[in-house]
Tab-separated table of C-alpha atoms in Angstrom:
chain	number	residue	atom	x	y	z
Q	94	UNK	CA	13.226	-19.733	-15.317
Q	95	UNK	CA	16.394	-20.367	-13.366
Q	96	UNK	CA	18.451	-18.445	-10.845
Q	97	UNK	CA	18.005	-16.943	-7.415
Q	98	UNK	CA	15.515	-14.213	-6.566
Q	99	UNK	CA	16.436	-12.196	-3.479
Q	100	UNK	CA	13.468	-10.943	-1.447
Q	101	UNK	CA	14.296	-8.281	1.135
Q	102	UNK	CA	11.789	-8.535	3.988
Q	103	UNK	CA	8.031	-8.532	3.222
Q	104	UNK	CA	4.740	-7.147	4.403
Q	105	UNK	CA	3.023	-9.077	7.167
Q	106	UNK	CA	-0.400	-9.659	5.552
Q	107	UNK	CA	0.745	-12.809	3.768
Q	108	UNK	CA	1.540	-11.431	0.319
Q	109	UNK	CA	5.261	-11.781	0.909
Q	110	UNK	CA	4.981	-15.493	1.644
Q	111	UNK	CA	2.851	-15.934	-1.484
Q	112	UNK	CA	5.578	-14.143	-3.455
Q	113	UNK	CA	8.184	-16.616	-2.210
Q	114	UNK	CA	6.011	-19.580	-3.191
Q	115	UNK	CA	5.256	-18.007	-6.574
Q	116	UNK	CA	8.970	-17.549	-7.224
Q	117	UNK	CA	9.509	-21.245	-6.534
Q	118	UNK	CA	6.639	-22.200	-8.849
Q	119	UNK	CA	8.305	-20.158	-11.598
Q	120	UNK	CA	11.473	-22.239	-11.211
Q	121	UNK	CA	13.426	-19.674	-9.201
Q	122	UNK	CA	15.255	-20.295	-5.935
Q	123	UNK	CA	13.927	-17.652	-3.494
Q	124	UNK	CA	16.412	-16.177	-1.043
Q	125	UNK	CA	14.703	-14.373	1.836
Q	126	UNK	CA	16.764	-11.716	3.598
Q	127	UNK	CA	15.363	-10.646	6.952
Q	128	UNK	CA	16.291	-9.293	10.329
Q	129	UNK	CA	13.424	-11.179	11.983
Q	130	UNK	CA	12.178	-14.402	10.384
Q	131	UNK	CA	9.865	-14.983	13.343
Q	132	UNK	CA	7.790	-12.043	12.093
Q	133	UNK	CA	6.470	-14.032	9.129
Q	134	UNK	CA	3.810	-16.669	9.592
Q	135	UNK	CA	4.247	-19.549	7.120
Q	136	UNK	CA	7.825	-18.700	6.136
Q	137	UNK	CA	9.094	-22.244	6.700
Q	138	UNK	CA	6.519	-23.641	4.266
Q	139	UNK	CA	7.619	-21.403	1.370
Q	140	UNK	CA	10.775	-23.359	0.611
Q	141	UNK	CA	12.841	-20.175	0.624
Q	142	UNK	CA	16.394	-20.128	1.906
Q	143	UNK	CA	16.390	-17.696	4.813
Q	144	UNK	CA	19.394	-15.475	5.471
Q	145	UNK	CA	19.243	-13.524	8.694
Q	146	UNK	CA	20.942	-10.128	8.581
Q	147	UNK	CA	20.368	-6.484	9.463
Q	148	UNK	CA	18.310	-5.402	6.448
Q	149	UNK	CA	18.319	-1.817	7.715
Q	150	UNK	CA	22.110	-1.637	7.375
Q	151	UNK	CA	23.401	-1.464	3.771
Q	152	UNK	CA	26.773	-2.941	4.690
Q	153	UNK	CA	25.238	-5.911	6.485
Q	154	UNK	CA	22.806	-6.515	3.620
Q	155	UNK	CA	25.538	-6.410	0.985
Q	156	UNK	CA	27.688	-8.794	3.008
Q	157	UNK	CA	24.760	-11.213	3.325
Q	158	UNK	CA	24.072	-11.117	-0.412
Q	159	UNK	CA	27.715	-11.359	-1.506
Q	160	UNK	CA	27.987	-15.214	-1.428
Q	161	UNK	CA	24.974	-15.458	-3.779
Q	162	UNK	CA	25.669	-12.458	-6.042
Q	163	UNK	CA	26.737	-14.518	-9.062
Q	164	UNK	CA	23.482	-16.523	-8.945
Q	165	UNK	CA	21.067	-13.645	-8.407
Q	166	UNK	CA	18.768	-12.722	-11.290
Q	167	UNK	CA	16.589	-10.243	-9.438
Q	168	UNK	CA	15.760	-8.436	-6.193
Q	169	UNK	CA	12.288	-7.563	-4.923
Q	170	UNK	CA	10.130	-6.894	-1.845
Q	171	UNK	CA	6.476	-6.628	-0.862
Q	172	UNK	CA	7.185	-4.157	1.953
Q	173	UNK	CA	6.806	-0.390	1.663
Q	174	UNK	CA	9.701	0.049	4.037
Q	175	UNK	CA	12.217	-1.743	1.785
Q	176	UNK	CA	11.427	-0.553	-1.742
Q	177	UNK	CA	14.293	1.964	-1.604
Q	178	UNK	CA	16.647	-0.680	-0.202
Q	179	UNK	CA	15.732	-3.022	-3.070
Q	180	UNK	CA	16.274	-0.308	-5.690
Q	181	UNK	CA	19.718	0.445	-4.271
Q	182	UNK	CA	20.657	-3.240	-4.030
Q	183	UNK	CA	19.475	-3.936	-7.590
Q	184	UNK	CA	21.469	-0.982	-8.906
Q	185	UNK	CA	24.565	-2.141	-7.019
Q	186	UNK	CA	24.246	-5.644	-8.485
Q	187	UNK	CA	23.336	-4.481	-11.998
Q	188	UNK	CA	19.883	-6.098	-11.835
Q	189	UNK	CA	16.517	-4.756	-13.072
Q	190	UNK	CA	14.929	-2.099	-10.891
Q	191	UNK	CA	13.920	1.500	-10.453
Q	192	UNK	CA	16.457	4.320	-10.193
Q	193	UNK	CA	17.131	4.517	-6.431
Q	194	UNK	CA	16.613	8.278	-6.410
Q	195	UNK	CA	13.111	7.882	-7.899
Q	196	UNK	CA	12.129	5.464	-5.141
Q	197	UNK	CA	13.593	7.721	-2.448
Q	198	UNK	CA	11.470	10.584	-3.801
Q	199	UNK	CA	8.342	8.427	-3.626
Q	200	UNK	CA	9.092	7.267	-0.094
Q	201	UNK	CA	9.490	10.878	1.097
Q	202	UNK	CA	6.088	12.519	0.654
Q	203	UNK	CA	7.609	15.989	0.956
Q	204	UNK	CA	9.982	15.282	-1.921
Q	205	UNK	CA	7.101	13.797	-3.908
Q	206	UNK	CA	5.140	17.012	-3.451
Q	207	UNK	CA	8.073	19.125	-4.616
Q	208	UNK	CA	8.622	16.954	-7.713
Q	209	UNK	CA	4.942	17.147	-8.650
Q	210	UNK	CA	4.904	20.906	-8.068
Q	211	UNK	CA	7.882	21.312	-10.374
Q	212	UNK	CA	5.997	19.364	-13.045
Q	213	UNK	CA	2.925	21.567	-12.585
Q	214	UNK	CA	0.613	18.731	-11.571
Q	215	UNK	CA	-2.541	19.191	-9.485
Q	216	UNK	CA	-2.051	18.271	-5.838
Q	217	UNK	CA	-2.834	19.687	-2.376
Q	218	UNK	CA	-1.152	22.858	-1.191
Q	219	UNK	CA	1.537	21.712	1.206
Q	220	UNK	CA	4.322	22.573	3.616
Q	221	UNK	CA	6.997	20.397	5.205
Q	222	UNK	CA	7.757	21.182	8.850
Q	223	UNK	CA	10.723	20.015	10.877
Q	224	UNK	CA	9.846	21.761	14.133
Q	225	UNK	CA	6.548	22.325	15.926
Q	226	UNK	CA	7.199	26.074	15.822
Q	227	UNK	CA	6.769	25.985	12.024
Q	228	UNK	CA	3.225	24.613	12.247
Q	229	UNK	CA	1.310	27.913	12.407
Q	230	UNK	CA	2.940	29.197	9.230
Q	231	UNK	CA	2.307	25.863	7.497
Q	232	UNK	CA	-1.382	25.896	8.427
Q	233	UNK	CA	-1.720	29.508	7.288
Q	234	UNK	CA	-0.289	28.446	3.926
Q	235	UNK	CA	-2.509	25.415	3.299
Q	236	UNK	CA	-5.660	26.437	5.188
Q	237	UNK	CA	-8.027	24.604	7.525
Q	238	UNK	CA	-9.026	21.844	7.742
Q	239	UNK	CA	-5.658	20.347	6.884
Q	240	UNK	CA	-4.096	16.892	6.824
Q	241	UNK	CA	-0.974	16.162	8.887
Q	242	UNK	CA	1.069	13.052	8.133
Q	243	UNK	CA	4.627	11.676	8.366
Q	244	UNK	CA	6.740	12.143	5.244
Q	245	UNK	CA	7.729	8.466	5.250
Q	246	UNK	CA	4.803	6.589	6.736
Q	247	UNK	CA	2.800	3.592	5.563
Q	248	UNK	CA	-0.711	2.211	6.040
Q	249	UNK	CA	-2.166	5.654	6.891
Q	250	UNK	CA	-0.424	5.515	10.267
Q	251	UNK	CA	-0.374	8.904	12.034
Q	252	UNK	CA	-2.366	10.541	9.220
Q	253	UNK	CA	-5.025	12.875	10.652
Q	254	UNK	CA	-7.473	15.515	9.520
Q	255	UNK	CA	-7.081	18.570	11.711
Q	256	UNK	CA	-9.943	21.075	11.985
Q	257	UNK	CA	-8.104	23.616	14.156
Q	258	UNK	CA	-4.614	24.961	14.627
Q	259	UNK	CA	-4.500	23.306	18.065
Q	260	UNK	CA	-5.208	19.908	16.515
Q	261	UNK	CA	-2.544	20.502	13.859
Q	262	UNK	CA	0.015	21.499	16.506
Q	263	UNK	CA	-0.712	18.336	18.502
Q	264	UNK	CA	-0.528	16.077	15.436
Q	265	UNK	CA	2.722	17.621	14.197
Q	266	UNK	CA	4.210	17.083	17.652
Q	267	UNK	CA	3.073	13.449	17.546
Q	268	UNK	CA	4.602	12.863	14.099
Q	269	UNK	CA	7.890	14.533	15.047
Q	270	UNK	CA	8.143	12.461	18.241
Q	271	UNK	CA	8.417	9.202	16.251
Q	272	UNK	CA	12.109	8.650	15.579
Q	273	UNK	CA	12.069	4.933	14.691
Q	274	UNK	CA	9.375	3.166	12.649
Q	275	UNK	CA	7.857	-0.292	13.162
Q	276	UNK	CA	10.747	-1.864	11.228
Q	277	UNK	CA	13.448	-0.239	13.336
Q	278	UNK	CA	14.393	2.282	10.665
Q	279	UNK	CA	15.316	5.828	11.654
Q	280	UNK	CA	12.580	8.290	10.639
Q	281	UNK	CA	13.283	11.730	9.274
Q	282	UNK	CA	11.902	14.210	11.841
Q	283	UNK	CA	9.516	15.890	9.397
Q	284	UNK	CA	5.763	16.211	8.994
Q	285	UNK	CA	3.757	17.067	5.910
Q	286	UNK	CA	0.955	19.589	6.378
Q	287	UNK	CA	-1.325	19.692	3.367
Q	288	UNK	CA	-4.641	20.954	2.082
Q	289	UNK	CA	-7.629	18.680	2.606
Q	290	UNK	CA	-9.187	17.750	-0.718
Q	291	UNK	CA	-12.861	16.774	-0.796
Q	292	UNK	CA	-13.730	14.314	-3.525
Q	293	UNK	CA	-13.937	10.564	-4.200
Q	294	UNK	CA	-10.663	8.689	-3.839
Q	295	UNK	CA	-9.289	6.174	-6.308
Q	296	UNK	CA	-6.066	4.274	-6.855
Q	297	UNK	CA	-4.576	3.829	-10.299
Q	298	UNK	CA	-2.645	0.588	-10.683
Q	299	UNK	CA	0.184	0.785	-13.229
Q	300	UNK	CA	2.986	-1.516	-14.343
Q	301	UNK	CA	6.038	-0.283	-16.223
Q	302	UNK	CA	6.960	-2.671	-19.013
Q	303	UNK	CA	8.885	-2.146	-22.252
Q	304	UNK	CA	9.557	1.447	-21.239
Q	305	UNK	CA	5.854	2.281	-20.892
Q	306	UNK	CA	3.588	2.846	-17.886
Q	307	UNK	CA	0.592	0.634	-18.622
Q	308	UNK	CA	-2.604	0.940	-16.610
Q	309	UNK	CA	-3.947	-2.305	-15.192
Q	310	UNK	CA	-7.054	-0.632	-13.789
Q	311	UNK	CA	-8.629	1.910	-11.455
Q	312	UNK	CA	-9.907	1.052	-7.964
Q	313	UNK	CA	-12.614	2.956	-6.072
Q	314	UNK	CA	-11.788	3.351	-2.369
Q	315	UNK	CA	-13.938	3.842	0.740
Q	316	UNK	CA	-12.647	5.473	3.926
Q	317	UNK	CA	-13.625	5.310	7.579
Q	318	UNK	CA	-12.293	6.389	10.975
Q	319	UNK	CA	-12.775	10.181	10.731
Q	320	UNK	CA	-10.644	12.198	11.504
Q	321	UNK	CA	-8.275	9.431	10.424
Q	322	UNK	CA	-8.021	7.987	6.924
Q	323	UNK	CA	-8.491	4.218	7.088
Q	324	UNK	CA	-9.417	2.354	3.917
Q	325	UNK	CA	-12.564	0.384	4.722
Q	326	UNK	CA	-13.179	-1.073	1.268
Q	327	UNK	CA	-12.162	-1.287	-2.383
Q	328	UNK	CA	-14.164	-1.881	-5.544
Q	329	UNK	CA	-12.665	-2.996	-8.849
Q	330	UNK	CA	-12.999	-1.826	-11.528
Q	331	UNK	CA	-14.148	1.615	-10.420
Q	332	UNK	CA	-17.397	2.688	-12.047
Q	333	UNK	CA	-16.150	5.929	-13.609
Q	334	UNK	CA	-16.879	7.584	-16.911
Q	335	UNK	CA	-14.485	7.329	-19.843
Q	336	UNK	CA	-13.314	10.948	-19.547
Q	337	UNK	CA	-12.626	10.725	-15.806
Q	338	UNK	CA	-10.843	7.401	-16.238
Q	339	UNK	CA	-8.585	8.776	-18.958
Q	340	UNK	CA	-7.867	11.902	-16.889
Q	341	UNK	CA	-6.758	9.738	-13.956
Q	342	UNK	CA	-4.586	7.518	-16.123
Q	343	UNK	CA	-2.897	10.456	-17.848
Q	344	UNK	CA	-2.342	12.337	-14.572
Q	345	UNK	CA	-0.672	9.294	-13.028
Q	346	UNK	CA	1.560	8.727	-16.062
Q	347	UNK	CA	2.741	12.344	-15.794
Q	348	UNK	CA	3.239	11.966	-12.036
Q	349	UNK	CA	5.337	8.818	-12.440
Q	350	UNK	CA	7.473	10.577	-15.025
Q	351	UNK	CA	7.874	13.557	-12.675
Q	352	UNK	CA	9.320	11.420	-9.876
Q	353	UNK	CA	11.369	9.260	-12.259
Q	354	UNK	CA	9.768	5.824	-11.779
Q	355	UNK	CA	10.677	3.550	-14.692
Q	356	UNK	CA	10.190	-0.026	-13.543
Q	357	UNK	CA	7.683	-2.425	-12.037
Q	358	UNK	CA	4.278	-1.942	-10.415
Q	359	UNK	CA	3.019	1.305	-8.896
Q	360	UNK	CA	-0.003	2.132	-6.754
Q	361	UNK	CA	-0.945	5.806	-7.019
Q	362	UNK	CA	-3.759	7.349	-4.997
Q	363	UNK	CA	-5.708	10.260	-6.471
Q	364	UNK	CA	-8.804	12.313	-5.756
Q	365	UNK	CA	-11.297	13.300	-8.418
Q	366	UNK	CA	-12.142	16.971	-7.974
Q	367	UNK	CA	-14.478	19.331	-9.868
Q	368	UNK	CA	-11.441	20.957	-11.492
Q	369	UNK	CA	-9.511	17.783	-12.309
Q	370	UNK	CA	-7.457	14.969	-10.806
Q	371	UNK	CA	-5.185	15.580	-7.819
Q	372	UNK	CA	-2.359	13.241	-6.815
Q	373	UNK	CA	-2.462	12.138	-3.173
Q	374	UNK	CA	0.593	9.865	-3.096
Q	375	UNK	CA	2.730	7.558	-5.223
Q	376	UNK	CA	3.793	4.113	-4.033
Q	377	UNK	CA	6.497	2.396	-6.142
Q	378	UNK	CA	5.163	-1.070	-5.376
Q	379	UNK	CA	2.220	-3.376	-5.882
Q	380	UNK	CA	-1.000	-2.300	-4.177
Q	381	UNK	CA	-1.822	-3.647	-0.742
Q	382	UNK	CA	-5.243	-4.105	0.816
Q	383	UNK	CA	-5.961	-7.248	-1.236
Q	384	UNK	CA	-6.316	-5.152	-4.399
Q	385	UNK	CA	-4.240	-7.633	-6.453
Q	386	UNK	CA	-6.703	-10.357	-5.422
Q	387	UNK	CA	-9.640	-8.266	-6.661
Q	388	UNK	CA	-7.859	-7.748	-9.974
Q	389	UNK	CA	-7.210	-11.474	-10.214
Q	390	UNK	CA	-10.903	-12.262	-9.660
Q	391	UNK	CA	-12.024	-9.857	-12.386
Q	392	UNK	CA	-9.163	-10.044	-14.872
Q	393	UNK	CA	-7.511	-13.394	-14.214
Q	394	UNK	CA	-4.230	-11.512	-13.862
Q	395	UNK	CA	-1.651	-12.497	-11.236
Q	396	UNK	CA	0.104	-9.197	-10.540
Q	397	UNK	CA	2.438	-10.736	-7.977
Q	398	UNK	CA	3.737	-13.112	-10.624
Q	399	UNK	CA	4.173	-10.182	-13.012
Q	400	UNK	CA	6.101	-8.274	-10.324
Q	401	UNK	CA	8.501	-11.209	-10.003
Q	402	UNK	CA	8.845	-11.510	-13.767
Q	403	UNK	CA	9.677	-7.831	-14.006
Q	404	UNK	CA	12.196	-8.100	-11.172
Q	405	UNK	CA	14.242	-10.632	-13.141
Q	406	UNK	CA	13.816	-8.886	-16.492
Q	407	UNK	CA	11.449	-11.519	-17.915
Q	408	UNK	CA	8.486	-10.631	-20.177
Q	409	UNK	CA	5.481	-9.219	-18.315
Q	410	UNK	CA	1.926	-10.141	-19.369
Q	411	UNK	CA	-0.969	-7.759	-18.622
Q	412	UNK	CA	-3.749	-9.309	-20.718
Q	413	UNK	CA	-7.135	-9.105	-19.001
Q	414	UNK	CA	-10.582	-10.688	-19.301
Q	415	UNK	CA	-12.829	-8.099	-17.498
Q	416	UNK	CA	-15.579	-10.234	-15.946
Q	417	UNK	CA	-17.867	-8.323	-13.590
Q	418	UNK	CA	-16.751	-6.599	-10.399
Q	419	UNK	CA	-14.928	-7.581	-7.210
Q	420	UNK	CA	-14.752	-5.826	-3.866
Q	421	UNK	CA	-13.465	-6.069	-0.333
Q	422	UNK	CA	-14.963	-4.874	2.933
Q	423	UNK	CA	-12.626	-4.596	5.922
Q	424	UNK	CA	-13.720	-5.288	9.480
Q	425	UNK	CA	-13.073	-2.604	12.076
Q	426	UNK	CA	-14.233	-2.018	15.646
Q	427	UNK	CA	-16.625	0.760	16.626
Q	428	UNK	CA	-15.390	0.828	20.210
Q	429	UNK	CA	-12.380	-0.149	22.257
Q	430	UNK	CA	-12.338	-3.467	24.041
Q	431	UNK	CA	-11.316	-7.106	23.967
Q	432	UNK	CA	-12.600	-9.608	21.409
Q	433	UNK	CA	-14.735	-12.135	23.259
Q	434	UNK	CA	-15.893	-14.362	20.411
Q	435	UNK	CA	-15.903	-14.626	16.620
Q	436	UNK	CA	-18.694	-16.361	14.739
Q	437	UNK	CA	-20.352	-16.493	11.339
Q	438	UNK	CA	-17.206	-17.049	9.259
Q	439	UNK	CA	-18.500	-20.239	7.620
Q	440	UNK	CA	-21.958	-18.719	7.152
Q	441	UNK	CA	-20.506	-15.646	5.431
Q	442	UNK	CA	-18.195	-17.746	3.246
Q	443	UNK	CA	-21.132	-19.814	1.981
Q	444	UNK	CA	-23.111	-16.805	0.708
Q	445	UNK	CA	-23.457	-16.277	-3.072
Q	446	UNK	CA	-20.522	-14.529	-4.679
Q	447	UNK	CA	-18.300	-14.559	-1.601
Q	448	UNK	CA	-14.748	-15.481	-2.540
Q	449	UNK	CA	-12.933	-15.158	0.766
Q	450	UNK	CA	-13.542	-14.402	4.436
Q	451	UNK	CA	-10.788	-13.774	6.951
Q	452	UNK	CA	-10.849	-12.682	10.588
Q	453	UNK	CA	-7.510	-12.108	12.274
Q	454	UNK	CA	-8.837	-10.946	15.665
Q	455	UNK	CA	-8.845	-14.024	17.878
Q	456	UNK	CA	-10.552	-13.968	21.285
Q	457	UNK	CA	-8.420	-11.974	23.706
Q	458	UNK	CA	-7.211	-9.494	21.062
Q	459	UNK	CA	-7.503	-5.813	21.988
Q	460	UNK	CA	-9.255	-3.728	19.320
Q	461	UNK	CA	-10.453	-0.171	18.983
Q	462	UNK	CA	-11.815	2.380	16.509
Q	463	UNK	CA	-9.479	2.433	13.506
Q	464	UNK	CA	-6.707	4.984	13.207
Q	465	UNK	CA	-4.647	3.197	10.557
Q	466	UNK	CA	-4.737	0.125	8.329
Q	467	UNK	CA	-3.103	-1.829	11.149
Q	468	UNK	CA	-6.358	-1.589	13.150
Q	469	UNK	CA	-8.367	-3.620	10.635
Q	470	UNK	CA	-8.969	-7.159	11.859
Q	471	UNK	CA	-10.652	-8.998	9.034
Q	472	UNK	CA	-12.255	-8.792	5.615
Q	473	UNK	CA	-14.750	-10.244	3.178
Q	474	UNK	CA	-14.147	-10.423	-0.578
Q	475	UNK	CA	-16.951	-10.959	-3.057
Q	476	UNK	CA	-17.754	-10.864	-6.779
Q	477	UNK	CA	-20.816	-9.554	-8.601
Q	478	UNK	CA	-22.072	-8.995	-12.120
Q	479	UNK	CA	-22.925	-5.370	-11.335
Q	480	UNK	CA	-21.800	-2.829	-8.741
Q	481	UNK	CA	-25.214	-3.079	-7.070
Q	482	UNK	CA	-25.056	-6.869	-6.846
Q	483	UNK	CA	-21.506	-6.756	-5.500
Q	484	UNK	CA	-22.408	-4.175	-2.853
Q	485	UNK	CA	-25.378	-6.238	-1.686
Q	486	UNK	CA	-23.230	-9.356	-1.416
Q	487	UNK	CA	-20.570	-7.545	0.608
Q	488	UNK	CA	-23.252	-6.101	2.901
Q	489	UNK	CA	-24.757	-9.554	3.518
Q	490	UNK	CA	-21.379	-11.198	4.150
Q	491	UNK	CA	-20.222	-8.484	6.537
Q	492	UNK	CA	-23.564	-8.674	8.409
Q	493	UNK	CA	-23.191	-12.453	8.781
Q	494	UNK	CA	-19.960	-12.040	10.749
Q	495	UNK	CA	-20.124	-11.520	14.503
Q	496	UNK	CA	-17.144	-10.182	16.404
Q	497	UNK	CA	-18.196	-9.675	20.024
Q	498	UNK	CA	-16.190	-6.976	21.812
Q	499	UNK	CA	-16.329	-6.548	25.590
Q	500	UNK	CA	-14.681	-4.184	28.035
């Protein structure tokens, strides 16, 4: 492969830096466009050419790309906050990508709900509110308990289960008070109030290739942090029956068609209910939470490489080997305080089946009970021949880690 691949910002968990290195290994020249290179640990070691510009301003971004436009063969990102920007830039340059309107619909959870409703797909009852005074009517429509969330959030930030109208009023006020997100982008002053669905949660990982949405696999998800929704673990592949698996795959294909997604990887969260599959949200990007690493351990499939291939219009390979199970357990605090010491990392890493251990909370870091994915401070990844064996290995590895928290 030859040519330049433009990467607009990245997530901050390390995947973005891996993407830059992968692009180089494929023979591409990665061009990293960012408003804050200091945000990314390991950027200098990727070999990418860094162009500093205001990635939140379309004019500034276009001006920064202009000198390289003739050499560009693709545009991509690993950040939720820039998938719409990438779709618009790719369309402007005539490069492979999703229709910008489809990505905008996905990034606005209220618009996603309306598109799914129009298609007649199962989902929570919902209402979009732009003012706190609209909350009572919204709650009356969807019922209690209800979930209140931003229409354009990420990482479960400011997503809360509300048991009473008073809690819903307070959470709506909190969501509406946020006018700028963590990336400096202006937020639409809107909150989504929706029905709470009780049932196991899964994510369905798809990749569009050759005009078809192909399912890579289904991931079982665990949650913690009640009344917040923080993903505490993933298991791949999910141990579901053939009928339930097919129902989830077909529901997601219909949902992707309803919002207009036509290109690249998608990560769609669903709940399995007694009366069918309900769509929670659609993300027009590769899964986060180390899910691609779990898929790699089981299937030998590098989804990040396939994302890059798709971004430049190259053939995408989704062949899999299906060997056992892989899972991740995230580390979270059970009380607020300061990390005093971390131990047991080497001991946990040496246990049978453990593939990776990471603790990001160094001594002196403030931690607390999780309210979003940003409150997780470490993880263990393991493999097993059965779900039972995998679960036991994750339990042992997590127990071997010691993160001492003091006041």
